[in-house]
């Protein structure tokens, strides 16, 4: 069977179909992938330029960052200086007894509790932390593993003034402790008030919880009577494991 010769109209139609197919294939397999590659390359270029700018800024700020780190470390040392290290019972005894004797008060009794680990979430740390209000009553319990999350929240405050490489030192909730101390002493009321003023001005890591005054009468050896005042005081001494904040 012989094919009929193509007419001029058939040739034009075939040519048109071939051209449309060529255009479709060019757009689908050449033009669109090229545009996508160009857009991706442009996005990669912008990202690289941003990273380069960030790196340049970091390099330029290196000296400033080092100076800020030194400043932060100095602030940490200043804040840490107002805290006592982990004192023994004998050392706490010496601290309190010396305070009484230095104000002409006569020690009568003394009770020292074991240092209790506190949760940093209940205590806001700052450069002036020793002069802020003490931990709430809820903080008088030992820290358990479940307190770690609350401690992490408290660490966010520390990041405001601590160098970044020092912050991990505070991840353990046990760096902050308090020792409860109660004592009785006797003497003149003005001397006791001077002791309270001394505590407020010079002992930021010793927090006064409660005190009471009881005036009593007693007989002297010569048969005369005298009156004296007995003072009952409850303190909390803040202790810091300073070994945990060294560089």
PDB file of C-alpha atoms in Angstrom, residues 119-122 145-159 167 170-173:
ATOM      1  CA  UNK A 119      17.163  25.324  94.943  1.00  0.00           C
ATOM      2  CA  UNK A 120      18.506  28.188  92.858  1.00  0.00           C
ATOM      3  CA  UNK A 121      15.040  28.688  91.386  1.00  0.00           C
ATOM      4  CA  UNK A 122      13.979  30.318  94.681  1.00  0.00           C
ATOM      5  CA  UNK A 145      16.490  15.303  91.285  1.00  0.00           C
ATOM      6  CA  UNK A 146      13.100  16.791  90.417  1.00  0.00           C
ATOM      7  CA  UNK A 147      14.376  20.261  91.259  1.00  0.00           C
ATOM      8  CA  UNK A 148      16.809  20.307  88.354  1.00  0.00           C
ATOM      9  CA  UNK A 149      14.287  21.926  85.992  1.00  0.00           C
ATOM     10  CA  UNK A 150      13.594  24.774  88.389  1.00  0.00           C
ATOM     11  CA  UNK A 151      17.320  25.243  88.838  1.00  0.00           C
ATOM     12  CA  UNK A 152      17.752  25.580  85.074  1.00  0.00           C
ATOM     13  CA  UNK A 153      15.244  28.435  85.147  1.00  0.00           C
ATOM     14  CA  UNK A 154      17.276  30.157  87.822  1.00  0.00           C
ATOM     15  CA  UNK A 155      20.390  29.768  85.681  1.00  0.00           C
ATOM     16  CA  UNK A 156      18.857  32.064  83.063  1.00  0.00           C
ATOM     17  CA  UNK A 157      19.346  34.904  85.517  1.00  0.00           C
ATOM     18  CA  UNK A 158      22.986  34.037  85.992  1.00  0.00           C
ATOM     19  CA  UNK A 159      23.578  34.289  82.256  1.00  0.00           C
ATOM     20  CA  UNK A 167      27.419  29.112  83.316  1.00  0.00           C
ATOM     21  CA  UNK A 170      25.962  26.313  87.959  1.00  0.00           C
ATOM     22  CA  UNK A 171      24.011  23.477  86.335  1.00  0.00           C
ATOM     23  CA  UNK A 172      24.244  21.469  89.561  1.00  0.00           C
ATOM     24  CA  UNK A 173      21.685  22.759  92.073  1.00  0.00           C
TER      25      UNK A 173
END
